[in-house]
CSV table of C-alpha atoms in Angstrom, one decimal:
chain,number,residue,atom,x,y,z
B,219,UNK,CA,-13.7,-23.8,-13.4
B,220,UNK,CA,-16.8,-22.3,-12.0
B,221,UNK,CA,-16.7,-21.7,-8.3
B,222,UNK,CA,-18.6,-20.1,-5.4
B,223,UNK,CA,-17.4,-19.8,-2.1
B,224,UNK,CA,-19.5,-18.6,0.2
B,225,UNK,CA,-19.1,-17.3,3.9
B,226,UNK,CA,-18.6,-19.7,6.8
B,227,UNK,CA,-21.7,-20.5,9.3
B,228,UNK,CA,-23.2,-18.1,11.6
B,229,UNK,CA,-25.3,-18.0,14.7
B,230,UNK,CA,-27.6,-15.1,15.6
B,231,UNK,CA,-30.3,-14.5,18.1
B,232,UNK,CA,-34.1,-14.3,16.8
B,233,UNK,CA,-34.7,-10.6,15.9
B,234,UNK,CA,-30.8,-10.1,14.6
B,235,UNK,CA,-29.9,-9.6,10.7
B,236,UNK,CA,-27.1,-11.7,9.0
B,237,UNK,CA,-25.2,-11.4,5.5
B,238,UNK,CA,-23.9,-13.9,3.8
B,239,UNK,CA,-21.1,-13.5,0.9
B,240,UNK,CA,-20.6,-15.5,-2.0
B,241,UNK,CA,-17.4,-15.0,-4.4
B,242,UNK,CA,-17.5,-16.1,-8.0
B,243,UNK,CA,-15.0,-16.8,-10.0
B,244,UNK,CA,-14.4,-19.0,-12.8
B,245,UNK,CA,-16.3,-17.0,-15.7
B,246,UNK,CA,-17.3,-13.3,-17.0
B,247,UNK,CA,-19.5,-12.3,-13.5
B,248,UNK,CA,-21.8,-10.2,-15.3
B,249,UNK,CA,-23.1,-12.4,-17.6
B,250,UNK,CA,-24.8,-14.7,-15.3
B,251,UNK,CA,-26.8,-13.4,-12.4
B,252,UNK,CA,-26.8,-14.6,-8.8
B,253,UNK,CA,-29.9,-16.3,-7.1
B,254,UNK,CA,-29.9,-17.2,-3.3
B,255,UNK,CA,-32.0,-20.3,-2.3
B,256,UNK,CA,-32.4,-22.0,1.3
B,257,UNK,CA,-33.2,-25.3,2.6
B,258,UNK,CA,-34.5,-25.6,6.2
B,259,UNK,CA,-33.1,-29.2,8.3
B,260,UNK,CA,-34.9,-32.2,6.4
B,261,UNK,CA,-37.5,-30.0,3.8
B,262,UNK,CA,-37.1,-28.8,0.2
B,263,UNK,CA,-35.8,-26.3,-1.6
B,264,UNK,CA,-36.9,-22.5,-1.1
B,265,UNK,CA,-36.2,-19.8,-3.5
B,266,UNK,CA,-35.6,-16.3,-2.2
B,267,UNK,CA,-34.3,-14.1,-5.1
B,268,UNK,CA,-32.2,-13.0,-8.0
B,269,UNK,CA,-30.0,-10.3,-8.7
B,270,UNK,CA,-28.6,-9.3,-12.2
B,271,UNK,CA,-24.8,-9.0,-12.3
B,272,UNK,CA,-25.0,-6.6,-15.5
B,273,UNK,CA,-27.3,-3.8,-14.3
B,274,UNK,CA,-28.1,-4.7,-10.8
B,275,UNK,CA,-31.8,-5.6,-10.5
B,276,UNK,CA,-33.4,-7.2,-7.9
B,277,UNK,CA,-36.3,-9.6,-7.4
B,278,UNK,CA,-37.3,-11.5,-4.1
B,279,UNK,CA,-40.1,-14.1,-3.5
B,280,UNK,CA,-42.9,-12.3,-2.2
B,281,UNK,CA,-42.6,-14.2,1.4
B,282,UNK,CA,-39.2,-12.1,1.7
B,283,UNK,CA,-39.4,-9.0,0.0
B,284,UNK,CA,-39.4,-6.7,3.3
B,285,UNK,CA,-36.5,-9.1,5.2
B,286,UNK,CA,-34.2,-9.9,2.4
B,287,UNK,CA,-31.5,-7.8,0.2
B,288,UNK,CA,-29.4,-8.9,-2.4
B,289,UNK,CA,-25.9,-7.0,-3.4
B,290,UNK,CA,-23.3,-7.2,-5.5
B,291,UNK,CA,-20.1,-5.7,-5.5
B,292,UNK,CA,-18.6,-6.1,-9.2
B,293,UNK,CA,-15.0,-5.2,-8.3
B,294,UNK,CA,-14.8,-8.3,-5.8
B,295,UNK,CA,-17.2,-10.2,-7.6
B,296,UNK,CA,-18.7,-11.0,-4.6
B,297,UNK,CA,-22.8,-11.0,-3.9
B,298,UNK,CA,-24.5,-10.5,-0.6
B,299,UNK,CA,-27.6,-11.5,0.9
B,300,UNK,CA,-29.2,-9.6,3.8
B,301,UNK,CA,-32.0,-11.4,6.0
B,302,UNK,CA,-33.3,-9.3,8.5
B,303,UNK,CA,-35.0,-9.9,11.8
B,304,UNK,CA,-34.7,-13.4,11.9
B,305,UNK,CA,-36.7,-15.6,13.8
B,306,UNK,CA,-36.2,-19.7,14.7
B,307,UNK,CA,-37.9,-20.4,11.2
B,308,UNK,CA,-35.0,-19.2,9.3
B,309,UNK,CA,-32.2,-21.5,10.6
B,310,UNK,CA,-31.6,-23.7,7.4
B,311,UNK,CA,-28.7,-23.8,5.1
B,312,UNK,CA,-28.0,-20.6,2.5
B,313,UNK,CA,-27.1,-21.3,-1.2
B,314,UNK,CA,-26.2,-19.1,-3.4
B,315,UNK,CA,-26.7,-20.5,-7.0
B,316,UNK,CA,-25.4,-19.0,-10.3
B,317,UNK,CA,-28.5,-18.6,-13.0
B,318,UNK,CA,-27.9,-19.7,-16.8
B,319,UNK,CA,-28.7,-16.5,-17.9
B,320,UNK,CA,-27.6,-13.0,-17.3
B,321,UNK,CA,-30.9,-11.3,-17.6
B,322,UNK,CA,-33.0,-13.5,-15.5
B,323,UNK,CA,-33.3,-16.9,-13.8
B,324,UNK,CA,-33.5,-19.7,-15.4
B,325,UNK,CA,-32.1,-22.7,-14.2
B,326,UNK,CA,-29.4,-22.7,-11.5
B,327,UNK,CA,-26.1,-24.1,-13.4
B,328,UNK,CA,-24.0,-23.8,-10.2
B,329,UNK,CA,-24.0,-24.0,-6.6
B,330,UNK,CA,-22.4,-23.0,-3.9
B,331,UNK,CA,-21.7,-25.3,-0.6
B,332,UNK,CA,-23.9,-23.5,1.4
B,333,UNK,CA,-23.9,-21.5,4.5
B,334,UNK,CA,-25.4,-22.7,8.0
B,335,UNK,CA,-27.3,-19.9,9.5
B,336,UNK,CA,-28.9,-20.6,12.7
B,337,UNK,CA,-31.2,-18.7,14.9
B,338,UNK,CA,-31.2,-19.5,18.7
B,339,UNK,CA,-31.4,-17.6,21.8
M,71,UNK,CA,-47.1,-18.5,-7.6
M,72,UNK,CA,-47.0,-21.9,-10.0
M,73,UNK,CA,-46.9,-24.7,-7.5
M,74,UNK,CA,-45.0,-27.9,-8.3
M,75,UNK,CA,-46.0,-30.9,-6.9
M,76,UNK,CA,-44.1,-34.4,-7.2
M,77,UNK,CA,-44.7,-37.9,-6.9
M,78,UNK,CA,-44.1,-40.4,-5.3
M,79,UNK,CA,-42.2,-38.6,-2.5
M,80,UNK,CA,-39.9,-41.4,-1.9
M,81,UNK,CA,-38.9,-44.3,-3.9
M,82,UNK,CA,-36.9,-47.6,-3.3
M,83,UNK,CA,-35.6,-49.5,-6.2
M,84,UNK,CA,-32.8,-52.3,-6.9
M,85,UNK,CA,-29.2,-51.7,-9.2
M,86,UNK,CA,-30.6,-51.3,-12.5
M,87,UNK,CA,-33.8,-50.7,-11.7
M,88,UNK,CA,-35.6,-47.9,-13.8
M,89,UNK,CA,-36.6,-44.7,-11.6
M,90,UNK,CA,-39.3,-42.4,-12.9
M,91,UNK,CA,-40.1,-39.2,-10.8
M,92,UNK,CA,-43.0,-37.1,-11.7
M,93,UNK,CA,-43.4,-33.6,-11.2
M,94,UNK,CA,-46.4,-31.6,-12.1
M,95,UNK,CA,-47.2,-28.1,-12.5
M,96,UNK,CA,-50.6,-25.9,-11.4
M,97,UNK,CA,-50.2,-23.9,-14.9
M,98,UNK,CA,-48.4,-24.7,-17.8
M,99,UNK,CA,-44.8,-24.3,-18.1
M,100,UNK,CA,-44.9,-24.3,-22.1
M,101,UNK,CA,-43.9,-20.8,-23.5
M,102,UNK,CA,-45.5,-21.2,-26.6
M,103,UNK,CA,-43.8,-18.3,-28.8
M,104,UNK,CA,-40.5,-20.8,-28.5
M,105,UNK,CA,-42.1,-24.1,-27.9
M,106,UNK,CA,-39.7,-24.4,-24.4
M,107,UNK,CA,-40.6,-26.2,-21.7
M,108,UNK,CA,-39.4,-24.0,-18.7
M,109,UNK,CA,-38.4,-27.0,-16.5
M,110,UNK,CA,-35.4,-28.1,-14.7
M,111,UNK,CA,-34.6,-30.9,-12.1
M,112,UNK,CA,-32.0,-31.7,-9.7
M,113,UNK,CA,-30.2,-34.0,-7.8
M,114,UNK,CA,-29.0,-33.3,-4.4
M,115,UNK,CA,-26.8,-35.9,-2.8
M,116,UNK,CA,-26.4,-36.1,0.9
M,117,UNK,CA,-24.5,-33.3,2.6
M,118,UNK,CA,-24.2,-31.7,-1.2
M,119,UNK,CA,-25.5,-28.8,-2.7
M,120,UNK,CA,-28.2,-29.3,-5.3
M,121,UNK,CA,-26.5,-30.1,-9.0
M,122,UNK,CA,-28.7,-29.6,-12.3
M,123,UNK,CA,-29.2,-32.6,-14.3
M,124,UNK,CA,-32.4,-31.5,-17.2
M,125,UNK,CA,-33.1,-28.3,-18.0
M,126,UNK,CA,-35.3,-26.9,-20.8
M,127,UNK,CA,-37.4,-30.4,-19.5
M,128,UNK,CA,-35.0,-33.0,-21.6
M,129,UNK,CA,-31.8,-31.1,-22.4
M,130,UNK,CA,-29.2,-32.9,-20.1
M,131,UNK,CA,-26.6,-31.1,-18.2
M,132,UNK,CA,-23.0,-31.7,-19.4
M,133,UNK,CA,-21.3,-34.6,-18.0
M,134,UNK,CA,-24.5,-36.3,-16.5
M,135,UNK,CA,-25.0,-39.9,-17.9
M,136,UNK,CA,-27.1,-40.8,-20.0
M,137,UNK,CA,-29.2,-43.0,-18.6
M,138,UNK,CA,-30.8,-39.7,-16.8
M,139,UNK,CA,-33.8,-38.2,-19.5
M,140,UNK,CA,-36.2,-35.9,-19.0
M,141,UNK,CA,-39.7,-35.7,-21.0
M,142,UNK,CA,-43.0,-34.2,-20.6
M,143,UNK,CA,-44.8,-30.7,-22.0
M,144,UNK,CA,-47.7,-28.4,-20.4
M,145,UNK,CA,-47.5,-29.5,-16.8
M,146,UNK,CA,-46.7,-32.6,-16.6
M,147,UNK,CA,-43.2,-33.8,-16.9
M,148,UNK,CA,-41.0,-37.0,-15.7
M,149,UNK,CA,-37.6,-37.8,-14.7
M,150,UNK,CA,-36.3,-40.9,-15.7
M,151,UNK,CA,-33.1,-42.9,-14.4
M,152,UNK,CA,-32.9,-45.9,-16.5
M,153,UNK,CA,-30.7,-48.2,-14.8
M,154,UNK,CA,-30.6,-47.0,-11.2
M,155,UNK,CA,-26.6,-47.2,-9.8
M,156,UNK,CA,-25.7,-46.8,-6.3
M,157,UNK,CA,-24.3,-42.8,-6.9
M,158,UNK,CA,-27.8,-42.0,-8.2
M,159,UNK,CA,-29.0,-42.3,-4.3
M,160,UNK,CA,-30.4,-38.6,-3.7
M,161,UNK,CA,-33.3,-36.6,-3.7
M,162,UNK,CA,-34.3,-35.1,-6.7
M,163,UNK,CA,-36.3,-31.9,-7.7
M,164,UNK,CA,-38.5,-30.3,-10.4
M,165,UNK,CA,-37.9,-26.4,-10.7
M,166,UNK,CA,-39.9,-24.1,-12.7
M,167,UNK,CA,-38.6,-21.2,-14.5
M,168,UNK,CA,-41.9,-20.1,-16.5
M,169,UNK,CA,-42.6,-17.4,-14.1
M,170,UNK,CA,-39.1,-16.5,-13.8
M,171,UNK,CA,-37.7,-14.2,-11.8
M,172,UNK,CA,-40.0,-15.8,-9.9
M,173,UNK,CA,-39.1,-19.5,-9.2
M,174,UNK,CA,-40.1,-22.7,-7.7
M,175,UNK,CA,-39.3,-26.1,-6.4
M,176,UNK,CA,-41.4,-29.4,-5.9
M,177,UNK,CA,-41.2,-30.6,-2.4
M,178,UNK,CA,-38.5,-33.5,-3.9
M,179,UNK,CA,-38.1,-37.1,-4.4
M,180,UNK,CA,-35.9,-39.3,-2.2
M,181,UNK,CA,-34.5,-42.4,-4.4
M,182,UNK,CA,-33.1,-45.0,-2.6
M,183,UNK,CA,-31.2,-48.4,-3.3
């Protein structure tokens, strides 16, 4: 079955970077891409970006195109997100959420748990 | 950015209640070359991550019941629950894929019992 396990909860001070990993397995990694999504305490959904498994390309929400990047490491089937200088505003939970599509996003057909992040001095 | 806005933002209903969540869209979400509706909503229970129930607007996910349907075209769509049960309890949200790579979310509907 299709899982993704991501990396256990982190702490950081405001102005720090964290990455978070998320390892697939479960299905042929490269034909579905990898999108990262977070949800702040109590609010919605945010997207933040894709990456294709196949050839990987990028794409990030414009509001964190010069904070965020996403990798992927095919031999681990593993994908990384990269937040940089973070501030209290980014504490929220991380998902990282399979797309139905190996060229682009559609729909997000699987989650992962999530990963905590929180900012505090 | 194509914002999604849905309504009501909370609802309470009895067992076996209907539910209906709408979710509309500042552009249309039709790609008219396929006649696809680029919507999808989910339910997120408590503590959970978010699960897909509808995508392409009224194609159900495997294994969700059926009394979960999805309908709508253009910008304005509807989830419906027809007989609310007490594992239904969660918010649910629209996503739009029109633009995609570039994504987006309604702000959610909590459904309570």
């Amino acid at each position: 079955q299709v899982q993704l396990v991501q990396s256990g909860a982190e702490v950081k001070k405001p102005g720090a970077s964290v990455k978070v990993s998320c390892k697939a397995s479960g299905y042929t990694f490269s034909n579905h891409g990898m999108g990262w999504v977070r949800q702040a305490p109590g609010q919605g959904l945010e997207w933040m970006g894709w990456i294709n498994n196949y050839n990987g390309d990028t794409n990030y929400a414009q509001k964190f195109h010069d904070r965020v990047t996403i990798t992927t490491d095919t031999s681990t089937r593993t994908v990384y997100m990269e937040l940089r200088t973070l501030r209290y505003d980014d504490t929220a939970v991380y998902y990282c959420a399979r797309g139905s599509s190996w060229s682009t996003p559609y729909y997000m057909d699987a989650w992962g748990k999530g990963t905590t992040v929180t900012v505090s001095s | 950015d194509i914002v999604m806005t849905q309504s009501p933002d909370s609802l309470a209903l009895s067992l076996g209640e209907r539910a209906t969540i709408n979710c509309k869209s500042s552009q249309s979400v039709l790609n008219s070359s396929n006649n696809k509706n680029y919507l999808a909503w989910y339910q997120q229970k408590p503590g959970q991550p978010p699960k897909v129930v509808i995508y392409w607007a009224s194609t159900r996910e495997s294994g969700v019941p059926d009394r979960f349907s999805g309908s709508g075209s253009g910008t304005d769509f509807t989830l419906t629950i027809s007989s609310l049960q007490a594992e239904d309890v969660a918010v649910y949200y629209c996503q739009q894929y029109y633009s995609t790579p570039l994504l987006t979310f309604g702000g959610g509907t909590k459904v309570e019992i």
